[in-house]
GROMACS .gro file of N, CA and C in nm:
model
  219
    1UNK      N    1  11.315  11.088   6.836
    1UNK     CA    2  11.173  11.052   6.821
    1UNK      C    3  11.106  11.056   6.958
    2UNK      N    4  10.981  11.128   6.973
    2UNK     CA    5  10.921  11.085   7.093
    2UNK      C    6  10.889  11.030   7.156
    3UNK      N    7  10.872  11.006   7.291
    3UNK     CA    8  10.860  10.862   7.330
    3UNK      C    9  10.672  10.816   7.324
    4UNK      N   10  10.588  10.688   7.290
    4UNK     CA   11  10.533  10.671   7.266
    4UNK      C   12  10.454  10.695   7.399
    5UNK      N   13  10.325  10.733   7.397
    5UNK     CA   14  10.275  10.743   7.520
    5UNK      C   15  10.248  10.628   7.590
    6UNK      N   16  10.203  10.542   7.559
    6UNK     CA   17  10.197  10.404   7.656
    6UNK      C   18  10.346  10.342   7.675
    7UNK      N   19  10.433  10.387   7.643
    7UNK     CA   20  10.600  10.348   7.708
    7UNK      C   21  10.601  10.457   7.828
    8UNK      N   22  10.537  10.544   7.804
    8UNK     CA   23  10.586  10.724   7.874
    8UNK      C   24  10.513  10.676   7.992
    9UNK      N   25  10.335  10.634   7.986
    9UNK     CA   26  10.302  10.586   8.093
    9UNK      C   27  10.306  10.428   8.213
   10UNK      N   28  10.360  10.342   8.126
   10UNK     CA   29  10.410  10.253   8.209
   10UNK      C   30  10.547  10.281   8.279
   11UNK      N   31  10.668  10.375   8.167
   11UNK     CA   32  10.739  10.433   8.314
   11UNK      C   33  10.680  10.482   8.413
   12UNK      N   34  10.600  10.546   8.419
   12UNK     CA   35  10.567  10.651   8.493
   12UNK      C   36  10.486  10.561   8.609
   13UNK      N   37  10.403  10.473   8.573
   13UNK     CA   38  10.385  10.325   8.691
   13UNK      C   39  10.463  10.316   8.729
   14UNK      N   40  10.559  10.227   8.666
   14UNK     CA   41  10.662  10.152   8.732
   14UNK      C   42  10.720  10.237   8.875
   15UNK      N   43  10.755  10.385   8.799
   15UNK     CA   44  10.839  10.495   8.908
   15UNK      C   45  10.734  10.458   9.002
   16UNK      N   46  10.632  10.493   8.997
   16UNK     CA   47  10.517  10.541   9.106
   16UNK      C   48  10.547  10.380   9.203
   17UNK      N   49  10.539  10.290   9.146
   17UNK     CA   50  10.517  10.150   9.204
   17UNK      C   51  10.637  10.155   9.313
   18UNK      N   52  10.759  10.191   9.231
   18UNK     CA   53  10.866  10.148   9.266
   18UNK      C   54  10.933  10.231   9.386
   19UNK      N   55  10.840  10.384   9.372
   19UNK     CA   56  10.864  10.508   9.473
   19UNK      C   57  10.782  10.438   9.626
   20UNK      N   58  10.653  10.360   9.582
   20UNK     CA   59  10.557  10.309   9.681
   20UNK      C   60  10.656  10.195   9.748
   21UNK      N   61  10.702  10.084   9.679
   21UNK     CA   62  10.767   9.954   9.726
   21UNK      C   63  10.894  10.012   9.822
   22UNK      N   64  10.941  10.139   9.795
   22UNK     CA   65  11.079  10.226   9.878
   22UNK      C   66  11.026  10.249   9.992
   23UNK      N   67  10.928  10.330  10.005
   23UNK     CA   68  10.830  10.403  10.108
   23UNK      C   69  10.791  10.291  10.198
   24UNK      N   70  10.763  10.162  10.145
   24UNK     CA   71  10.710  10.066  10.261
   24UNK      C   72  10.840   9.991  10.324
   25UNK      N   73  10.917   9.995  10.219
   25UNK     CA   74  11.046   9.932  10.281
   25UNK      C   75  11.086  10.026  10.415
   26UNK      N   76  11.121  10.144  10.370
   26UNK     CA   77  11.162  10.237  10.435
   26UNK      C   78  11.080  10.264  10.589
   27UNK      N   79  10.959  10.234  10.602
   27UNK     CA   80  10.887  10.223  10.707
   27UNK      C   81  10.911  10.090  10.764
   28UNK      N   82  10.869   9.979  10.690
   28UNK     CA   83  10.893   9.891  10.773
   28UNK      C   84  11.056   9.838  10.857
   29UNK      N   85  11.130   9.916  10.795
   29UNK     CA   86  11.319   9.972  10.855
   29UNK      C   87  11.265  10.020  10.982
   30UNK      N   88  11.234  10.089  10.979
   30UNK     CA   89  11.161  10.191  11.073
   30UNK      C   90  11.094  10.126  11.179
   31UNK      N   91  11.006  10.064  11.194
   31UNK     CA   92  10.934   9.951  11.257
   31UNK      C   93  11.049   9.887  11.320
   32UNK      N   94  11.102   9.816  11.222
   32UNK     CA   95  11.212   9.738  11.309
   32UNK      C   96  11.334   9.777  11.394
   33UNK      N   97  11.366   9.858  11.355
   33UNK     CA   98  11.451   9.958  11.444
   33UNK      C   99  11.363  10.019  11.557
   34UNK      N  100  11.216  10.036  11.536
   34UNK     CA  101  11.184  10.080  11.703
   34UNK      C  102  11.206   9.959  11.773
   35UNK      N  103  11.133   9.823  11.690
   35UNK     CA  104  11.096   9.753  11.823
   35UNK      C  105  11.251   9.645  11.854
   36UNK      N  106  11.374   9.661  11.763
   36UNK     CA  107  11.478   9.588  11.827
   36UNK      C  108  11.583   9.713  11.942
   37UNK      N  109  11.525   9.849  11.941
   37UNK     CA  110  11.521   9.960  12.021
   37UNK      C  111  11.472   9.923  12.181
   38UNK      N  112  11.314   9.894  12.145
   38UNK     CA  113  11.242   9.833  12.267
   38UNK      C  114  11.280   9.711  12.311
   39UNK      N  115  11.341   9.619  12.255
   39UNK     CA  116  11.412   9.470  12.327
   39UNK      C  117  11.501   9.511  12.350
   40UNK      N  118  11.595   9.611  12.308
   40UNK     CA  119  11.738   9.653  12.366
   40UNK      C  120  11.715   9.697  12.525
   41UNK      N  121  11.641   9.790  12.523
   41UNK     CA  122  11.566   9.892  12.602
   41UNK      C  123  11.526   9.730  12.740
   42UNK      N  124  11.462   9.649  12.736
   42UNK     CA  125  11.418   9.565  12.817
   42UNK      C  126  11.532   9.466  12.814
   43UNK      N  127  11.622   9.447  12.756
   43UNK     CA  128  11.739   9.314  12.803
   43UNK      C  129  11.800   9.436  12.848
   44UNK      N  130  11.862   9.558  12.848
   44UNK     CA  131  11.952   9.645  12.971
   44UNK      C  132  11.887   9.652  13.117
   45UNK      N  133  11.754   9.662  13.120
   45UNK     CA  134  11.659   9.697  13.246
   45UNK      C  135  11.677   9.585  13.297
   46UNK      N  136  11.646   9.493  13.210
   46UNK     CA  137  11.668   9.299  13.302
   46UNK      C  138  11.790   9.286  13.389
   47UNK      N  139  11.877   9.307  13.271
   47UNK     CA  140  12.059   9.340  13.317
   47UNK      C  141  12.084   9.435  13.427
   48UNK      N  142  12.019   9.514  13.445
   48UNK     CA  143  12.078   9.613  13.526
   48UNK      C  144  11.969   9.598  13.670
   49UNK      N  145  11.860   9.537  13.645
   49UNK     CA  146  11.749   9.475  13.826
   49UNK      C  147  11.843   9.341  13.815
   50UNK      N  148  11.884   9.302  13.760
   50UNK     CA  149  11.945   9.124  13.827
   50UNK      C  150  12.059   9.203  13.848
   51UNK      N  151  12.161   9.269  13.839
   51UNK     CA  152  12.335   9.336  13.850
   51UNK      C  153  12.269   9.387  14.013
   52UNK      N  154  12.160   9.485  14.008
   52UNK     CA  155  12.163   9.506  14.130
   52UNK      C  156  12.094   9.436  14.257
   53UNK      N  157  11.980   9.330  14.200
   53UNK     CA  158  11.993   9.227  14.290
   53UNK      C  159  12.102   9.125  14.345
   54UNK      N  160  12.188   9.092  14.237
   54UNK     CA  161  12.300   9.049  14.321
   54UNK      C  162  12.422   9.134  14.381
   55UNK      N  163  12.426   9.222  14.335
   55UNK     CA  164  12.484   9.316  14.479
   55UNK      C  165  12.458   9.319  14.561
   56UNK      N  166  12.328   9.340  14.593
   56UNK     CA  167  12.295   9.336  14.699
   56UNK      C  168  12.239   9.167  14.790
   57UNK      N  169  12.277   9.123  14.682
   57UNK     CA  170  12.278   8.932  14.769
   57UNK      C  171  12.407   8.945  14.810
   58UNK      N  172  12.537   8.971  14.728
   58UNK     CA  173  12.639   9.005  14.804
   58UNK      C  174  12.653   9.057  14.886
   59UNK      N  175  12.655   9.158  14.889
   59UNK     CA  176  12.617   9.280  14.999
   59UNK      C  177  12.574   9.209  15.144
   60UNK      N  178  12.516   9.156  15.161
   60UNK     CA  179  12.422   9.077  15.282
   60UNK      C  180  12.510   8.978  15.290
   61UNK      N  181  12.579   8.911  15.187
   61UNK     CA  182  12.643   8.779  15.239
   61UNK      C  183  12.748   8.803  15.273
   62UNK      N  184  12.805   8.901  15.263
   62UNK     CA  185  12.952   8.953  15.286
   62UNK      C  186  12.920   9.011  15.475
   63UNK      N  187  12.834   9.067  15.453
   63UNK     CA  188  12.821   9.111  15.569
   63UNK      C  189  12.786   9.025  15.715
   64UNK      N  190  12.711   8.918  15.621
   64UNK     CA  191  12.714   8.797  15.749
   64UNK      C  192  12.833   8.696  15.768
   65UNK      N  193  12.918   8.715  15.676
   65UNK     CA  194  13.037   8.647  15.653
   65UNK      C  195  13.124   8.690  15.760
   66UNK      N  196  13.153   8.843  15.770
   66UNK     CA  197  13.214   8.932  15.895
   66UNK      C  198  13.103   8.893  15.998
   67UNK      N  199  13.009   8.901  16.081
   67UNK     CA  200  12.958   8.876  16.150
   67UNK      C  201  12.998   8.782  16.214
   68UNK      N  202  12.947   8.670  16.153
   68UNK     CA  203  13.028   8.536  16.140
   68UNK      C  204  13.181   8.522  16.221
   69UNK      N  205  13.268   8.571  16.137
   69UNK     CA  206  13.383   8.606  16.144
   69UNK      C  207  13.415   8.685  16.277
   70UNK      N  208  13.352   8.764  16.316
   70UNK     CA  209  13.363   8.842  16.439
   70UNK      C  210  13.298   8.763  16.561
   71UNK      N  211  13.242   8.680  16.511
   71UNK     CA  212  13.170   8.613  16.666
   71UNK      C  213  13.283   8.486  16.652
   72UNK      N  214  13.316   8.437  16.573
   72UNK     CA  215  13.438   8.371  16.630
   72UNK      C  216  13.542   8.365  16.701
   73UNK      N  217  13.566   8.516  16.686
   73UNK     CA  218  13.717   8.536  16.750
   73UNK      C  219  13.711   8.597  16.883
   0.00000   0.00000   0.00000
């Protein structure tokens, strides 16, 4: 038997609704993956100016440590 047309067209909503509710999901995935991308992106840069600021605090303290060390002896 055929299917009745107002069954035929509320599938045919529903799909459409349900193709739309995918599509926003699917973007807003999207969204969130850029911007936990961009906090990744800024906690490595943080990580990697403080890694090389204290190298180089080391760097200097080590070196006045020998200094140090050499005017003693």
């Amino acid at each position: 038997a055929p299917v009745p047309a107002s069954t035929a067209d509320a599938d045919s909503a529903f799909e459409t609704q349900r193709a739309k509710l995918e599509a926003d999901h699917q973007e807003k995935l999207q969204r969130l993956e850029k911007e936990h991308q961009e906090i990744l992106r800024q906690i490595e840069s943080d990580f990697e100016r403080r890694r090389d600021e204290k190298t180089q605090q080391l760097a200097l303290e080590m070196e006045r440590r020998s200094r140090v060390d050499a005017e003693r002896q």
